[in-house]
Amino acid sequence: FVQSAGVSWKAFEGNQPEVVRAGEDGSIVLPASAAEIYGPSLVFEPEFGNLGWWGSDADYARWTVDVPHGGDWIVELDFACDDSAAGDSIRFSTGTRMLTARVPGTGSWANYQTWRVGTLDIFGGRQQITVTTLQPPRSALIDLKAIRLLPPE
């Protein structure tokens, strides 16, 4: 499907999409509150500061980010996923560059953990990073608080 062709992102209290830049340590933190949110079921939950109710393969979130330099960035998530919902695929993309993994369980939707997903080859400059799923989740894909991009060494 064509993502966001003429489609506006959904507005939620506490969610304000903005360009994200690297911090002093060189890492880039993409909080749920800075994402553009699309799709029939994905929402920003202000009480938890996460993207939740991710129940459709038409749901996706997109961040605009200024990347100081290209390379293989490490992708880490602050997330929760009930064990009964674990195992669905999540995809991170910058257009032609993709990273796909299966979401592990964290015990419950309230148990947030850090997960080092892998590396994503990202060009330097202004990029858009999109997170989606490959097929409809069995229940919900993930509760996502933030993505951390750690710079190449």
mmCIF file of N, CA and C in Angstrom, residues 5-66:
data_model
loop_
_atom_site.group_PDB
_atom_site.id
_atom_site.type_symbol
_atom_site.label_atom_id
_atom_site.label_comp_id
_atom_site.label_asym_id
_atom_site.label_seq_id
_atom_site.Cartn_x
_atom_site.Cartn_y
_atom_site.Cartn_z
ATOM 1 N N ALA A 5 0.111 8.807 1.187
ATOM 2 C CA ALA A 5 -0.096 9.572 -0.052
ATOM 3 C C ALA A 5 -1.367 10.393 0.107
ATOM 4 N N GLY A 6 -1.204 11.666 0.441
ATOM 5 C CA GLY A 6 -2.351 12.547 0.614
ATOM 6 C C GLY A 6 -3.119 12.309 1.896
ATOM 7 N N VAL A 7 -2.572 11.539 2.823
ATOM 8 C CA VAL A 7 -3.249 11.219 4.071
ATOM 9 C C VAL A 7 -2.611 12.024 5.199
ATOM 10 N N SER A 8 -3.446 12.634 6.035
ATOM 11 C CA SER A 8 -2.938 13.389 7.178
ATOM 12 C C SER A 8 -2.747 12.473 8.374
ATOM 13 N N TRP A 9 -1.751 12.796 9.185
ATOM 14 C CA TRP A 9 -1.549 12.030 10.403
ATOM 15 C C TRP A 9 -2.653 12.352 11.398
ATOM 16 N N LYS A 10 -2.867 11.417 12.327
ATOM 17 C CA LYS A 10 -3.912 11.579 13.338
ATOM 18 C C LYS A 10 -3.367 12.403 14.506
ATOM 19 N N ALA A 11 -4.208 13.270 15.051
ATOM 20 C CA ALA A 11 -3.811 14.131 16.162
ATOM 21 C C ALA A 11 -4.302 13.547 17.487
ATOM 22 N N PHE A 12 -3.421 13.571 18.494
ATOM 23 C CA PHE A 12 -3.751 13.103 19.837
ATOM 24 C C PHE A 12 -3.176 14.078 20.852
ATOM 25 N N GLU A 13 -3.847 14.216 21.983
ATOM 26 C CA GLU A 13 -3.320 15.018 23.078
ATOM 27 C C GLU A 13 -1.966 14.455 23.498
ATOM 28 N N GLY A 14 -0.968 15.329 23.619
ATOM 29 C CA GLY A 14 0.367 14.907 24.040
ATOM 30 C C GLY A 14 1.273 14.452 22.910
ATOM 31 N N ASN A 15 0.741 14.393 21.708
ATOM 32 C CA ASN A 15 1.515 13.962 20.541
ATOM 33 C C ASN A 15 1.728 15.162 19.634
ATOM 34 N N GLN A 16 2.987 15.537 19.406
ATOM 35 C CA GLN A 16 3.317 16.666 18.542
ATOM 36 C C GLN A 16 4.476 16.275 17.628
ATOM 37 N N PRO A 17 4.170 15.804 16.411
ATOM 38 C CA PRO A 17 5.254 15.434 15.494
ATOM 39 C C PRO A 17 6.217 16.595 15.268
ATOM 40 N N GLU A 18 7.506 16.284 15.280
ATOM 41 C CA GLU A 18 8.537 17.287 15.081
ATOM 42 C C GLU A 18 9.795 16.610 14.558
ATOM 43 N N VAL A 19 10.708 17.403 14.026
ATOM 44 C CA VAL A 19 11.987 16.879 13.563
ATOM 45 C C VAL A 19 12.832 16.542 14.792
ATOM 46 N N VAL A 20 13.393 15.336 14.802
ATOM 47 C CA VAL A 20 14.206 14.871 15.925
ATOM 48 C C VAL A 20 15.679 14.953 15.529
ATOM 49 N N ARG A 21 16.506 15.417 16.458
ATOM 50 C CA ARG A 21 17.935 15.576 16.206
ATOM 51 C C ARG A 21 18.747 14.773 17.235
ATOM 52 N N ALA A 22 19.998 14.540 16.908
ATOM 53 C CA ALA A 22 20.890 13.795 17.795
ATOM 54 C C ALA A 22 21.148 14.584 19.070
ATOM 55 N N GLY A 23 21.316 13.859 20.155
ATOM 56 C CA GLY A 23 21.683 14.465 21.430
ATOM 57 C C GLY A 23 23.194 14.647 21.521
ATOM 58 N N GLU A 24 23.651 15.157 22.660
ATOM 59 C CA GLU A 24 25.080 15.414 22.864
ATOM 60 C C GLU A 24 25.932 14.154 22.748
ATOM 61 N N ASP A 25 25.356 12.999 23.118
ATOM 62 C CA ASP A 25 26.112 11.746 23.040
ATOM 63 C C ASP A 25 26.084 11.131 21.643
ATOM 64 N N GLY A 26 25.404 11.786 20.688
ATOM 65 C CA GLY A 26 25.347 11.295 19.312
ATOM 66 C C GLY A 26 24.167 10.400 19.023
ATOM 67 N N SER A 27 23.484 9.924 20.064
ATOM 68 C CA SER A 27 22.322 9.066 19.843
ATOM 69 C C SER A 27 21.103 9.912 19.474
ATOM 70 N N ILE A 28 20.156 9.266 18.849
ATOM 71 C CA ILE A 28 18.918 9.930 18.452
ATOM 72 C C ILE A 28 17.770 9.183 19.112
ATOM 73 N N VAL A 29 16.970 9.890 19.911
ATOM 74 C CA VAL A 29 15.824 9.283 20.584
ATOM 75 C C VAL A 29 14.554 9.748 19.879
ATOM 76 N N LEU A 30 13.785 8.781 19.394
ATOM 77 C CA LEU A 30 12.525 9.040 18.709
ATOM 78 C C LEU A 30 11.389 8.689 19.661
ATOM 79 N N PRO A 31 10.879 9.658 20.432
ATOM 80 C CA PRO A 31 9.797 9.352 21.371
ATOM 81 C C PRO A 31 8.474 9.174 20.628
ATOM 82 N N ALA A 32 7.591 8.387 21.198
ATOM 83 C CA ALA A 32 6.266 8.197 20.608
ATOM 84 C C ALA A 32 5.560 9.531 20.427
ATOM 85 N N SER A 33 5.817 10.465 21.316
ATOM 86 C CA SER A 33 5.148 11.765 21.266
ATOM 87 C C SER A 33 5.537 12.595 20.049
ATOM 88 N N ALA A 34 6.644 12.249 19.366
ATOM 89 C CA ALA A 34 7.102 13.007 18.201
ATOM 90 C C ALA A 34 6.752 12.334 16.875
ATOM 91 N N ALA A 35 6.021 11.228 16.922
ATOM 92 C CA ALA A 35 5.698 10.471 15.710
ATOM 93 C C ALA A 35 4.445 10.988 15.023
ATOM 94 N N GLU A 36 4.440 10.894 13.707
ATOM 95 C CA GLU A 36 3.201 11.028 12.942
ATOM 96 C C GLU A 36 2.530 9.660 13.016
ATOM 97 N N ILE A 37 1.225 9.647 13.287
ATOM 98 C CA ILE A 37 0.500 8.393 13.515
ATOM 99 C C ILE A 37 -0.562 8.223 12.430
ATOM 100 N N TYR A 38 -0.561 7.044 11.814
ATOM 101 C CA TYR A 38 -1.484 6.734 10.724
ATOM 102 C C TYR A 38 -2.136 5.378 10.958
ATOM 103 N N GLY A 39 -3.299 5.183 10.343
ATOM 104 C CA GLY A 39 -3.947 3.881 10.349
ATOM 105 C C GLY A 39 -5.209 3.839 11.183
ATOM 106 N N PRO A 40 -5.945 2.753 11.047
ATOM 107 C CA PRO A 40 -7.258 2.660 11.680
ATOM 108 C C PRO A 40 -7.259 2.449 13.186
ATOM 109 N N SER A 41 -6.213 1.844 13.754
ATOM 110 C CA SER A 41 -6.281 1.518 15.177
ATOM 111 C C SER A 41 -5.140 2.072 16.021
ATOM 112 N N LEU A 42 -4.030 2.458 15.426
ATOM 113 C CA LEU A 42 -2.881 2.955 16.183
ATOM 114 C C LEU A 42 -3.211 4.290 16.845
ATOM 115 N N VAL A 43 -2.870 4.401 18.143
ATOM 116 C CA VAL A 43 -3.137 5.630 18.903
ATOM 117 C C VAL A 43 -1.917 5.990 19.740
ATOM 118 N N PHE A 44 -1.866 7.255 20.158
ATOM 119 C CA PHE A 44 -0.908 7.701 21.163
ATOM 120 C C PHE A 44 -1.639 7.676 22.487
ATOM 121 N N GLU A 45 -1.095 6.961 23.467
ATOM 122 C CA GLU A 45 -1.698 6.865 24.791
ATOM 123 C C GLU A 45 -0.949 7.809 25.735
ATOM 124 N N PRO A 46 -1.496 9.018 25.976
ATOM 125 C CA PRO A 46 -0.751 10.005 26.774
ATOM 126 C C PRO A 46 -0.460 9.539 28.196
ATOM 127 N N GLU A 47 -1.331 8.721 28.781
ATOM 128 C CA GLU A 47 -1.086 8.277 30.154
ATOM 129 C C GLU A 47 0.137 7.367 30.260
ATOM 130 N N PHE A 48 0.535 6.722 29.157
ATOM 131 C CA PHE A 48 1.708 5.846 29.149
ATOM 132 C C PHE A 48 2.836 6.413 28.294
ATOM 133 N N GLY A 49 2.543 7.422 27.467
ATOM 134 C CA GLY A 49 3.537 7.999 26.577
ATOM 135 C C GLY A 49 3.978 7.048 25.482
ATOM 136 N N ASN A 50 3.049 6.212 25.025
ATOM 137 C CA ASN A 50 3.418 5.209 24.029
ATOM 138 C C ASN A 50 2.466 5.205 22.832
ATOM 139 N N LEU A 51 2.876 4.469 21.812
ATOM 140 C CA LEU A 51 2.004 4.134 20.695
ATOM 141 C C LEU A 51 1.428 2.766 21.013
ATOM 142 N N GLY A 52 0.098 2.668 21.024
ATOM 143 C CA GLY A 52 -0.548 1.415 21.394
ATOM 144 C C GLY A 52 -1.748 1.105 20.528
ATOM 145 N N TRP A 53 -2.370 -0.008 20.826
ATOM 146 C CA TRP A 53 -3.528 -0.513 20.084
ATOM 147 C C TRP A 53 -3.185 -0.732 18.613
ATOM 148 N N TRP A 54 -1.952 -1.169 18.371
ATOM 149 C CA TRP A 54 -1.413 -1.387 17.030
ATOM 150 C C TRP A 54 -2.010 -2.692 16.511
ATOM 151 N N GLY A 55 -3.187 -2.624 15.856
ATOM 152 C CA GLY A 55 -3.916 -3.838 15.519
ATOM 153 C C GLY A 55 -4.133 -4.103 14.050
ATOM 154 N N SER A 56 -3.523 -3.322 13.162
ATOM 155 C CA SER A 56 -3.761 -3.476 11.727
ATOM 156 C C SER A 56 -2.454 -3.361 10.962
ATOM 157 N N ASP A 57 -2.372 -4.049 9.825
ATOM 158 C CA ASP A 57 -1.195 -3.882 8.991
ATOM 159 C C ASP A 57 -1.227 -2.554 8.230
ATOM 160 N N ALA A 58 -2.321 -1.796 8.368
ATOM 161 C CA ALA A 58 -2.403 -0.448 7.802
ATOM 162 C C ALA A 58 -1.960 0.620 8.805
ATOM 163 N N ASP A 59 -1.679 0.226 10.039
ATOM 164 C CA ASP A 59 -1.177 1.152 11.060
ATOM 165 C C ASP A 59 0.318 1.363 10.864
ATOM 166 N N TYR A 60 0.765 2.604 11.015
ATOM 167 C CA TYR A 60 2.195 2.868 11.017
ATOM 168 C C TYR A 60 2.483 4.210 11.673
ATOM 169 N N ALA A 61 3.732 4.341 12.122
ATOM 170 C CA ALA A 61 4.207 5.579 12.727
ATOM 171 C C ALA A 61 5.433 6.026 11.945
ATOM 172 N N ARG A 62 5.587 7.350 11.848
ATOM 173 C CA ARG A 62 6.718 7.880 11.085
ATOM 174 C C ARG A 62 7.319 9.071 11.822
ATOM 175 N N TRP A 63 8.647 9.065 11.908
ATOM 176 C CA TRP A 63 9.405 10.150 12.507
ATOM 177 C C TRP A 63 10.261 10.813 11.431
ATOM 178 N N THR A 64 10.418 12.118 11.523
ATOM 179 C CA THR A 64 11.366 12.847 10.693
ATOM 180 C C THR A 64 12.573 13.137 11.559
ATOM 181 N N VAL A 65 13.755 12.807 11.048
ATOM 182 C CA VAL A 65 14.958 12.877 11.861
ATOM 183 C C VAL A 65 16.108 13.466 11.042
ATOM 184 N N ASP A 66 16.916 14.301 11.690
ATOM 185 C CA ASP A 66 18.157 14.792 11.099
ATOM 186 C C ASP A 66 19.279 13.878 11.568
#
